[in-house]
């Protein structure tokens, strides 16, 4: 597609339930990121994939959060035993990394999706 | 601790009234500073990257500048369509690829 696609756009769930959020990045983008944005705050880094592997998961708040990208394209963010504090907009972003390119010229220029708004009741 | 502070939190301008948004940062080695625009209900949209003090970038009515401690986003003769939240983010040398965002400045331009 033309941009980063995220589904669902809205998800309402009950405390304790399991949730999956999907991200389809721009075709050909090898780098994929998940961020979380609470109301009135800037996005907060969760995890970064380069290809199929999680290159940096230091932002995941606890072991209830997990993300996969099995074929190096679509990614799924999984949240177990949801809590009310997990309510936020979950943003996915992708960027293009080419071999031989200077790292700093590409890693901050992210293309974001419109986000998945998660509400935990 | 790496940190980004944006001011003001909100700014109201009349169409054509130029102003500046501030982004102050503390980071252990700056790899890059980034400005994004975010419209309500949308994801952030990339505007500029700045790498070193003294650098400037321009795009239409926007100009971003960088010093060793802060960045400014100057808006010249704004129009109502410039209304949005402007986010500043830094990438630290020791933080891998993660961006650290400020809370943003919400700009409203009235005609």
PDB file of C-alpha atoms in Angstrom:
ATOM      1  CA  UNK A   1       0.000   0.000   0.000  1.00  0.00           C
ATOM      2  CA  UNK A   2       0.940   3.658  -0.120  1.00  0.00           C
ATOM      3  CA  UNK A   3       1.471   4.089   3.589  1.00  0.00           C
ATOM      4  CA  UNK A   4       1.760   2.240   6.884  1.00  0.00           C
ATOM      5  CA  UNK A   5      -1.487   0.457   7.637  1.00  0.00           C
ATOM      6  CA  UNK A   6      -2.625  -0.401  11.165  1.00  0.00           C
ATOM      7  CA  UNK A   7      -5.565  -2.497  12.263  1.00  0.00           C
ATOM      8  CA  UNK A   8      -7.804  -2.257  14.124  1.00  0.00           C
ATOM      9  CA  UNK A   9      -8.114   1.514  14.253  1.00  0.00           C
ATOM     10  CA  UNK A  10     -10.017   1.193  17.509  1.00  0.00           C
ATOM     11  CA  UNK A  11     -10.115  -1.614  20.048  1.00  0.00           C
ATOM     12  CA  UNK A  12     -12.126  -1.678  23.256  1.00  0.00           C
ATOM     13  CA  UNK A  13     -11.453  -4.559  25.607  1.00  0.00           C
ATOM     14  CA  UNK A  14     -11.916  -5.552  29.192  1.00  0.00           C
ATOM     15  CA  UNK A  15      -9.228  -5.684  31.822  1.00  0.00           C
ATOM     16  CA  UNK A  16      -7.434  -9.017  31.751  1.00  0.00           C
ATOM     17  CA  UNK A  17      -8.131  -9.794  28.089  1.00  0.00           C
ATOM     18  CA  UNK A  18      -5.571 -10.514  25.344  1.00  0.00           C
ATOM     19  CA  UNK A  19      -5.145  -8.070  22.454  1.00  0.00           C
ATOM     20  CA  UNK A  20      -3.329  -8.157  19.108  1.00  0.00           C
ATOM     21  CA  UNK A  21      -2.545  -5.070  17.050  1.00  0.00           C
ATOM     22  CA  UNK A  22      -1.353  -5.404  13.477  1.00  0.00           C
ATOM     23  CA  UNK A  23       0.980  -3.253  11.400  1.00  0.00           C
ATOM     24  CA  UNK A  24       1.592  -3.490   7.658  1.00  0.00           C
ATOM     25  CA  UNK A  25       4.610  -1.309   6.794  1.00  0.00           C
ATOM     26  CA  UNK A  26       5.455   0.419   3.538  1.00  0.00           C
ATOM     27  CA  UNK A  27       6.569  -2.132   0.989  1.00  0.00           C
ATOM     28  CA  UNK A  28      10.334  -2.505   0.968  1.00  0.00           C
ATOM     29  CA  UNK A  29      10.897  -0.867   4.351  1.00  0.00           C
ATOM     30  CA  UNK A  30      13.119  -3.129   6.384  1.00  0.00           C
ATOM     31  CA  UNK A  31      12.945  -1.251   9.678  1.00  0.00           C
ATOM     32  CA  UNK A  32       9.741  -1.303  11.743  1.00  0.00           C
ATOM     33  CA  UNK A  33       8.993   0.425  15.036  1.00  0.00           C
ATOM     34  CA  UNK A  34       6.241   0.375  17.632  1.00  0.00           C
ATOM     35  CA  UNK A  35       5.550   3.439  19.760  1.00  0.00           C
ATOM     36  CA  UNK A  36       2.830   4.152  22.315  1.00  0.00           C
ATOM     37  CA  UNK A  37       1.216   7.584  22.747  1.00  0.00           C
ATOM     38  CA  UNK A  38      -0.892   8.518  25.748  1.00  0.00           C
ATOM     39  CA  UNK A  39      -3.172  11.547  25.733  1.00  0.00           C
ATOM     40  CA  UNK A  40      -1.197  14.792  25.845  1.00  0.00           C
ATOM     41  CA  UNK A  41       2.149  13.001  25.572  1.00  0.00           C
ATOM     42  CA  UNK A  42       4.647  12.403  22.840  1.00  0.00           C
ATOM     43  CA  UNK A  43       5.158   8.928  21.413  1.00  0.00           C
ATOM     44  CA  UNK A  44       7.123   6.534  23.628  1.00  0.00           C
ATOM     45  CA  UNK A  45       9.398   3.925  22.041  1.00  0.00           C
ATOM     46  CA  UNK A  46       8.495   0.272  22.537  1.00  0.00           C
ATOM     47  CA  UNK A  47      10.404  -1.942  20.089  1.00  0.00           C
ATOM     48  CA  UNK A  48      12.394  -1.872  16.841  1.00  0.00           C
ATOM     49  CA  UNK A  49      12.695  -4.601  14.212  1.00  0.00           C
ATOM     50  CA  UNK A  50      15.327  -4.799  11.519  1.00  0.00           C
ATOM     51  CA  UNK A  51      14.049  -7.496   9.212  1.00  0.00           C
ATOM     52  CA  UNK A  52      12.577 -10.370  11.197  1.00  0.00           C
ATOM     53  CA  UNK A  53      14.494  -9.839  14.404  1.00  0.00           C
ATOM     54  CA  UNK A  54      13.814  -7.506  17.301  1.00  0.00           C
ATOM     55  CA  UNK A  55      16.963  -5.368  17.301  1.00  0.00           C
ATOM     56  CA  UNK A  56      15.904  -3.302  20.316  1.00  0.00           C
ATOM     57  CA  UNK A  57      13.045  -4.176  22.689  1.00  0.00           C
ATOM     58  CA  UNK A  58      14.218  -1.991  25.550  1.00  0.00           C
ATOM     59  CA  UNK A  59      11.019   0.061  25.524  1.00  0.00           C
ATOM     60  CA  UNK A  60       8.608  -2.791  26.219  1.00  0.00           C
ATOM     61  CA  UNK A  61       7.206  -1.961  29.675  1.00  0.00           C
ATOM     62  CA  UNK A  62       6.948  -5.540  30.982  1.00  0.00           C
ATOM     63  CA  UNK A  63       6.604  -9.150  29.909  1.00  0.00           C
ATOM     64  CA  UNK A  64       2.907  -8.754  29.105  1.00  0.00           C
ATOM     65  CA  UNK A  65       3.988  -7.030  25.902  1.00  0.00           C
ATOM     66  CA  UNK A  66       5.436  -8.967  22.991  1.00  0.00           C
ATOM     67  CA  UNK A  67       5.871  -8.279  19.278  1.00  0.00           C
ATOM     68  CA  UNK A  68       6.705 -10.422  16.272  1.00  0.00           C
ATOM     69  CA  UNK A  69       7.578  -9.908  12.632  1.00  0.00           C
ATOM     70  CA  UNK A  70       7.967 -13.452  11.313  1.00  0.00           C
ATOM     71  CA  UNK A  71       8.479 -12.725   7.608  1.00  0.00           C
ATOM     72  CA  UNK A  72      10.110  -9.331   7.854  1.00  0.00           C
ATOM     73  CA  UNK A  73       7.025  -7.417   6.748  1.00  0.00           C
ATOM     74  CA  UNK A  74       3.808  -7.412   8.812  1.00  0.00           C
ATOM     75  CA  UNK A  75       4.233  -7.082  12.564  1.00  0.00           C
ATOM     76  CA  UNK A  76       1.889  -7.906  15.423  1.00  0.00           C
ATOM     77  CA  UNK A  77       2.039  -6.342  18.871  1.00  0.00           C
ATOM     78  CA  UNK A  78       0.561  -8.645  21.486  1.00  0.00           C
ATOM     79  CA  UNK A  79      -0.592  -7.573  24.924  1.00  0.00           C
ATOM     80  CA  UNK A  80      -1.549 -10.159  27.515  1.00  0.00           C
ATOM     81  CA  UNK A  81      -3.693  -9.597  30.624  1.00  0.00           C
ATOM     82  CA  UNK A  82      -4.470  -6.019  29.622  1.00  0.00           C
ATOM     83  CA  UNK A  83      -4.639  -3.348  32.309  1.00  0.00           C
ATOM     84  CA  UNK A  84      -6.389   0.028  32.299  1.00  0.00           C
ATOM     85  CA  UNK A  85      -2.980   1.716  32.150  1.00  0.00           C
ATOM     86  CA  UNK A  86      -2.366   0.089  28.755  1.00  0.00           C
ATOM     87  CA  UNK A  87      -4.988   2.391  27.227  1.00  0.00           C
ATOM     88  CA  UNK A  88      -3.247   4.519  24.597  1.00  0.00           C
ATOM     89  CA  UNK A  89      -2.735   4.913  20.877  1.00  0.00           C
ATOM     90  CA  UNK A  90      -0.250   2.358  19.583  1.00  0.00           C
ATOM     91  CA  UNK A  91       1.684   3.731  16.622  1.00  0.00           C
ATOM     92  CA  UNK A  92       3.632   1.732  14.090  1.00  0.00           C
ATOM     93  CA  UNK A  93       6.303   3.281  11.892  1.00  0.00           C
ATOM     94  CA  UNK A  94       8.619   2.033   9.191  1.00  0.00           C
ATOM     95  CA  UNK A  95      11.718   3.326   7.487  1.00  0.00           C
ATOM     96  CA  UNK A  96      14.015   2.292   4.691  1.00  0.00           C
ATOM     97  CA  UNK A  97      17.473   1.005   5.495  1.00  0.00           C
ATOM     98  CA  UNK A  98      19.836   0.263   2.648  1.00  0.00           C
ATOM     99  CA  UNK A  99      23.133  -1.504   2.986  1.00  0.00           C
ATOM    100  CA  UNK A 100      25.962   0.977   2.910  1.00  0.00           C
ATOM    101  CA  UNK A 101      23.808   3.978   3.811  1.00  0.00           C
ATOM    102  CA  UNK A 102      24.902   6.100   6.729  1.00  0.00           C
ATOM    103  CA  UNK A 103      22.856   4.995   9.731  1.00  0.00           C
ATOM    104  CA  UNK A 104      21.966   8.452  10.960  1.00  0.00           C
ATOM    105  CA  UNK A 105      20.573   9.568   7.625  1.00  0.00           C
ATOM    106  CA  UNK A 106      17.632   7.213   7.821  1.00  0.00           C
ATOM    107  CA  UNK A 107      16.859   5.986  11.291  1.00  0.00           C
ATOM    108  CA  UNK A 108      14.997   9.054  12.529  1.00  0.00           C
ATOM    109  CA  UNK A 109      12.953   9.666   9.409  1.00  0.00           C
ATOM    110  CA  UNK A 110      10.007   7.472  10.188  1.00  0.00           C
ATOM    111  CA  UNK A 111       6.738   6.965   8.340  1.00  0.00           C
ATOM    112  CA  UNK A 112       3.962   6.488  10.886  1.00  0.00           C
ATOM    113  CA  UNK A 113       0.597   4.823  10.549  1.00  0.00           C
ATOM    114  CA  UNK A 114      -2.549   6.373  11.973  1.00  0.00           C
ATOM    115  CA  UNK A 115      -2.372   4.195  15.056  1.00  0.00           C
ATOM    116  CA  UNK A 116      -4.571   1.726  16.900  1.00  0.00           C
ATOM    117  CA  UNK A 117      -6.471   3.288  19.777  1.00  0.00           C
ATOM    118  CA  UNK A 118      -6.712   0.773  22.619  1.00  0.00           C
ATOM    119  CA  UNK A 119      -9.177   1.312  25.434  1.00  0.00           C
ATOM    120  CA  UNK A 120      -9.113  -1.072  28.391  1.00  0.00           C
ATOM    121  CA  UNK A 121     -12.241  -0.894  30.537  1.00  0.00           C
TER     122      UNK A 121
ATOM    123  CA  UNK B   1      18.750  10.959  31.637  1.00  0.00           C
ATOM    124  CA  UNK B   2      17.965  11.921  28.042  1.00  0.00           C
ATOM    125  CA  UNK B   3      15.114  14.407  27.966  1.00  0.00           C
ATOM    126  CA  UNK B   4      13.180  16.681  25.598  1.00  0.00           C
ATOM    127  CA  UNK B   5      11.113  19.666  26.748  1.00  0.00           C
ATOM    128  CA  UNK B   6       8.928  21.660  24.394  1.00  0.00           C
ATOM    129  CA  UNK B   7       7.455  25.096  24.979  1.00  0.00           C
ATOM    130  CA  UNK B   8       4.938  26.532  24.925  1.00  0.00           C
ATOM    131  CA  UNK B   9       2.459  23.670  25.366  1.00  0.00           C
ATOM    132  CA  UNK B  10      -0.071  25.588  23.260  1.00  0.00           C
ATOM    133  CA  UNK B  11       0.178  28.586  20.989  1.00  0.00           C
ATOM    134  CA  UNK B  12      -2.577  30.582  19.349  1.00  0.00           C
ATOM    135  CA  UNK B  13      -1.691  32.819  16.401  1.00  0.00           C
ATOM    136  CA  UNK B  14      -3.534  34.977  13.957  1.00  0.00           C
ATOM    137  CA  UNK B  15      -2.986  34.208  10.310  1.00  0.00           C
ATOM    138  CA  UNK B  16       0.231  35.922   9.235  1.00  0.00           C
ATOM    139  CA  UNK B  17       1.555  36.312  12.793  1.00  0.00           C
ATOM    140  CA  UNK B  18       5.035  34.754  12.830  1.00  0.00           C
ATOM    141  CA  UNK B  19       6.375  32.975  15.910  1.00  0.00           C
ATOM    142  CA  UNK B  20       8.740  30.260  17.151  1.00  0.00           C
ATOM    143  CA  UNK B  21       8.391  26.966  18.975  1.00  0.00           C
ATOM    144  CA  UNK B  22      11.146  25.826  21.324  1.00  0.00           C
ATOM    145  CA  UNK B  23      12.621  22.378  21.930  1.00  0.00           C
ATOM    146  CA  UNK B  24      15.193  22.071  24.727  1.00  0.00           C
ATOM    147  CA  UNK B  25      17.068  18.818  25.067  1.00  0.00           C
ATOM    148  CA  UNK B  26      19.585  17.047  27.239  1.00  0.00           C
ATOM    149  CA  UNK B  27      21.138  13.990  25.673  1.00  0.00           C
ATOM    150  CA  UNK B  28      24.315  12.002  26.091  1.00  0.00           C
ATOM    151  CA  UNK B  29      25.656  12.614  22.598  1.00  0.00           C
ATOM    152  CA  UNK B  30      23.219  13.832  19.972  1.00  0.00           C
ATOM    153  CA  UNK B  31      22.894  11.683  16.888  1.00  0.00           C
ATOM    154  CA  UNK B  32      20.064  13.754  15.434  1.00  0.00           C
ATOM    155  CA  UNK B  33      17.122  16.030  16.259  1.00  0.00           C
ATOM    156  CA  UNK B  34      13.839  15.600  14.417  1.00  0.00           C
ATOM    157  CA  UNK B  35      10.681  17.647  13.986  1.00  0.00           C
ATOM    158  CA  UNK B  36       7.348  16.019  13.254  1.00  0.00           C
ATOM    159  CA  UNK B  37       3.877  17.395  12.666  1.00  0.00           C
ATOM    160  CA  UNK B  38       0.834  15.543  14.040  1.00  0.00           C
ATOM    161  CA  UNK B  39      -2.765  16.244  13.064  1.00  0.00           C
ATOM    162  CA  UNK B  40      -5.607  15.050  15.341  1.00  0.00           C
ATOM    163  CA  UNK B  41      -6.251  11.339  14.966  1.00  0.00           C
ATOM    164  CA  UNK B  42      -3.218  10.846  12.729  1.00  0.00           C
ATOM    165  CA  UNK B  43       0.301   9.578  13.145  1.00  0.00           C
ATOM    166  CA  UNK B  44       3.240  11.993  13.198  1.00  0.00           C
ATOM    167  CA  UNK B  45       4.520  13.224   9.835  1.00  0.00           C
ATOM    168  CA  UNK B  46       8.247  13.790   9.391  1.00  0.00           C
ATOM    169  CA  UNK B  47       9.364  17.382   8.738  1.00  0.00           C
ATOM    170  CA  UNK B  48      13.105  17.873   9.384  1.00  0.00           C
ATOM    171  CA  UNK B  49      16.315  16.280  10.589  1.00  0.00           C
ATOM    172  CA  UNK B  50      19.119  18.372  12.125  1.00  0.00           C
ATOM    173  CA  UNK B  51      22.468  16.862  13.033  1.00  0.00           C
ATOM    174  CA  UNK B  52      24.800  19.576  14.308  1.00  0.00           C
ATOM    175  CA  UNK B  53      24.724  23.004  15.946  1.00  0.00           C
ATOM    176  CA  UNK B  54      24.304  25.795  13.426  1.00  0.00           C
ATOM    177  CA  UNK B  55      22.385  23.667  10.960  1.00  0.00           C
ATOM    178  CA  UNK B  56      19.152  25.034   9.462  1.00  0.00           C
ATOM    179  CA  UNK B  57      16.445  23.416   7.330  1.00  0.00           C
ATOM    180  CA  UNK B  58      13.509  25.082   5.575  1.00  0.00           C
ATOM    181  CA  UNK B  59      10.236  23.885   4.121  1.00  0.00           C
ATOM    182  CA  UNK B  60       7.591  26.335   2.955  1.00  0.00           C
ATOM    183  CA  UNK B  61       6.719  28.527   5.971  1.00  0.00           C
ATOM    184  CA  UNK B  62       8.760  26.452   8.424  1.00  0.00           C
ATOM    185  CA  UNK B  63      12.414  26.785   9.363  1.00  0.00           C
ATOM    186  CA  UNK B  64      14.180  24.624  11.924  1.00  0.00           C
ATOM    187  CA  UNK B  65      17.416  25.616  13.631  1.00  0.00           C
ATOM    188  CA  UNK B  66      19.699  23.829  16.084  1.00  0.00           C
ATOM    189  CA  UNK B  67      22.076  24.875  18.849  1.00  0.00           C
ATOM    190  CA  UNK B  68      23.928  22.696  21.342  1.00  0.00           C
ATOM    191  CA  UNK B  69      21.032  22.865  23.810  1.00  0.00           C
ATOM    192  CA  UNK B  70      17.883  23.607  21.849  1.00  0.00           C
ATOM    193  CA  UNK B  71      16.107  23.753  18.551  1.00  0.00           C
ATOM    194  CA  UNK B  72      13.613  26.280  17.257  1.00  0.00           C
ATOM    195  CA  UNK B  73      10.864  25.809  14.736  1.00  0.00           C
ATOM    196  CA  UNK B  74      10.148  29.198  13.203  1.00  0.00           C
ATOM    197  CA  UNK B  75       6.792  29.676  11.503  1.00  0.00           C
ATOM    198  CA  UNK B  76       6.625  32.618   9.114  1.00  0.00           C
ATOM    199  CA  UNK B  77       3.234  34.084   8.172  1.00  0.00           C
ATOM    200  CA  UNK B  78       1.302  30.992   9.278  1.00  0.00           C
ATOM    201  CA  UNK B  79      -1.952  29.899   7.694  1.00  0.00           C
ATOM    202  CA  UNK B  80      -4.865  28.019   9.312  1.00  0.00           C
ATOM    203  CA  UNK B  81      -3.674  24.801   7.658  1.00  0.00           C
ATOM    204  CA  UNK B  82      -0.496  25.006   9.747  1.00  0.00           C
ATOM    205  CA  UNK B  83      -2.611  24.222  12.827  1.00  0.00           C
ATOM    206  CA  UNK B  84      -1.333  20.963  14.321  1.00  0.00           C
ATOM    207  CA  UNK B  85       0.786  19.586  17.140  1.00  0.00           C
ATOM    208  CA  UNK B  86       4.508  19.889  16.457  1.00  0.00           C
ATOM    209  CA  UNK B  87       6.680  17.228  18.041  1.00  0.00           C
ATOM    210  CA  UNK B  88      10.403  17.400  18.623  1.00  0.00           C
ATOM    211  CA  UNK B  89      12.448  14.229  19.087  1.00  0.00           C
ATOM    212  CA  UNK B  90      16.102  13.390  19.672  1.00  0.00           C
ATOM    213  CA  UNK B  91      18.131  10.338  18.937  1.00  0.00           C
ATOM    214  CA  UNK B  92      20.989   9.721  21.344  1.00  0.00           C
ATOM    215  CA  UNK B  93      24.271   8.068  20.470  1.00  0.00           C
ATOM    216  CA  UNK B  94      23.787   5.479  23.194  1.00  0.00           C
ATOM    217  CA  UNK B  95      20.101   4.816  22.610  1.00  0.00           C
ATOM    218  CA  UNK B  96      20.268   2.880  19.382  1.00  0.00           C
ATOM    219  CA  UNK B  97      17.529   3.915  17.019  1.00  0.00           C
ATOM    220  CA  UNK B  98      14.893   4.923  19.578  1.00  0.00           C
ATOM    221  CA  UNK B  99      13.564   8.468  19.320  1.00  0.00           C
ATOM    222  CA  UNK B 100      12.831  10.371  22.529  1.00  0.00           C
ATOM    223  CA  UNK B 101       9.886  12.680  21.934  1.00  0.00           C
ATOM    224  CA  UNK B 102       8.777  15.810  23.725  1.00  0.00           C
ATOM    225  CA  UNK B 103       5.119  16.356  24.588  1.00  0.00           C
ATOM    226  CA  UNK B 104       4.617  18.676  21.657  1.00  0.00           C
ATOM    227  CA  UNK B 105       3.352  22.194  21.042  1.00  0.00           C
ATOM    228  CA  UNK B 106      -0.221  22.510  19.831  1.00  0.00           C
ATOM    229  CA  UNK B 107      -0.463  25.367  17.355  1.00  0.00           C
ATOM    230  CA  UNK B 108      -3.772  26.978  16.416  1.00  0.00           C
ATOM    231  CA  UNK B 109      -3.844  29.543  13.611  1.00  0.00           C
ATOM    232  CA  UNK B 110      -7.023  31.493  13.099  1.00  0.00           C
ATOM    233  CA  UNK B 111      -8.001  33.501  10.044  1.00  0.00           C
TER     234      UNK B 111
END
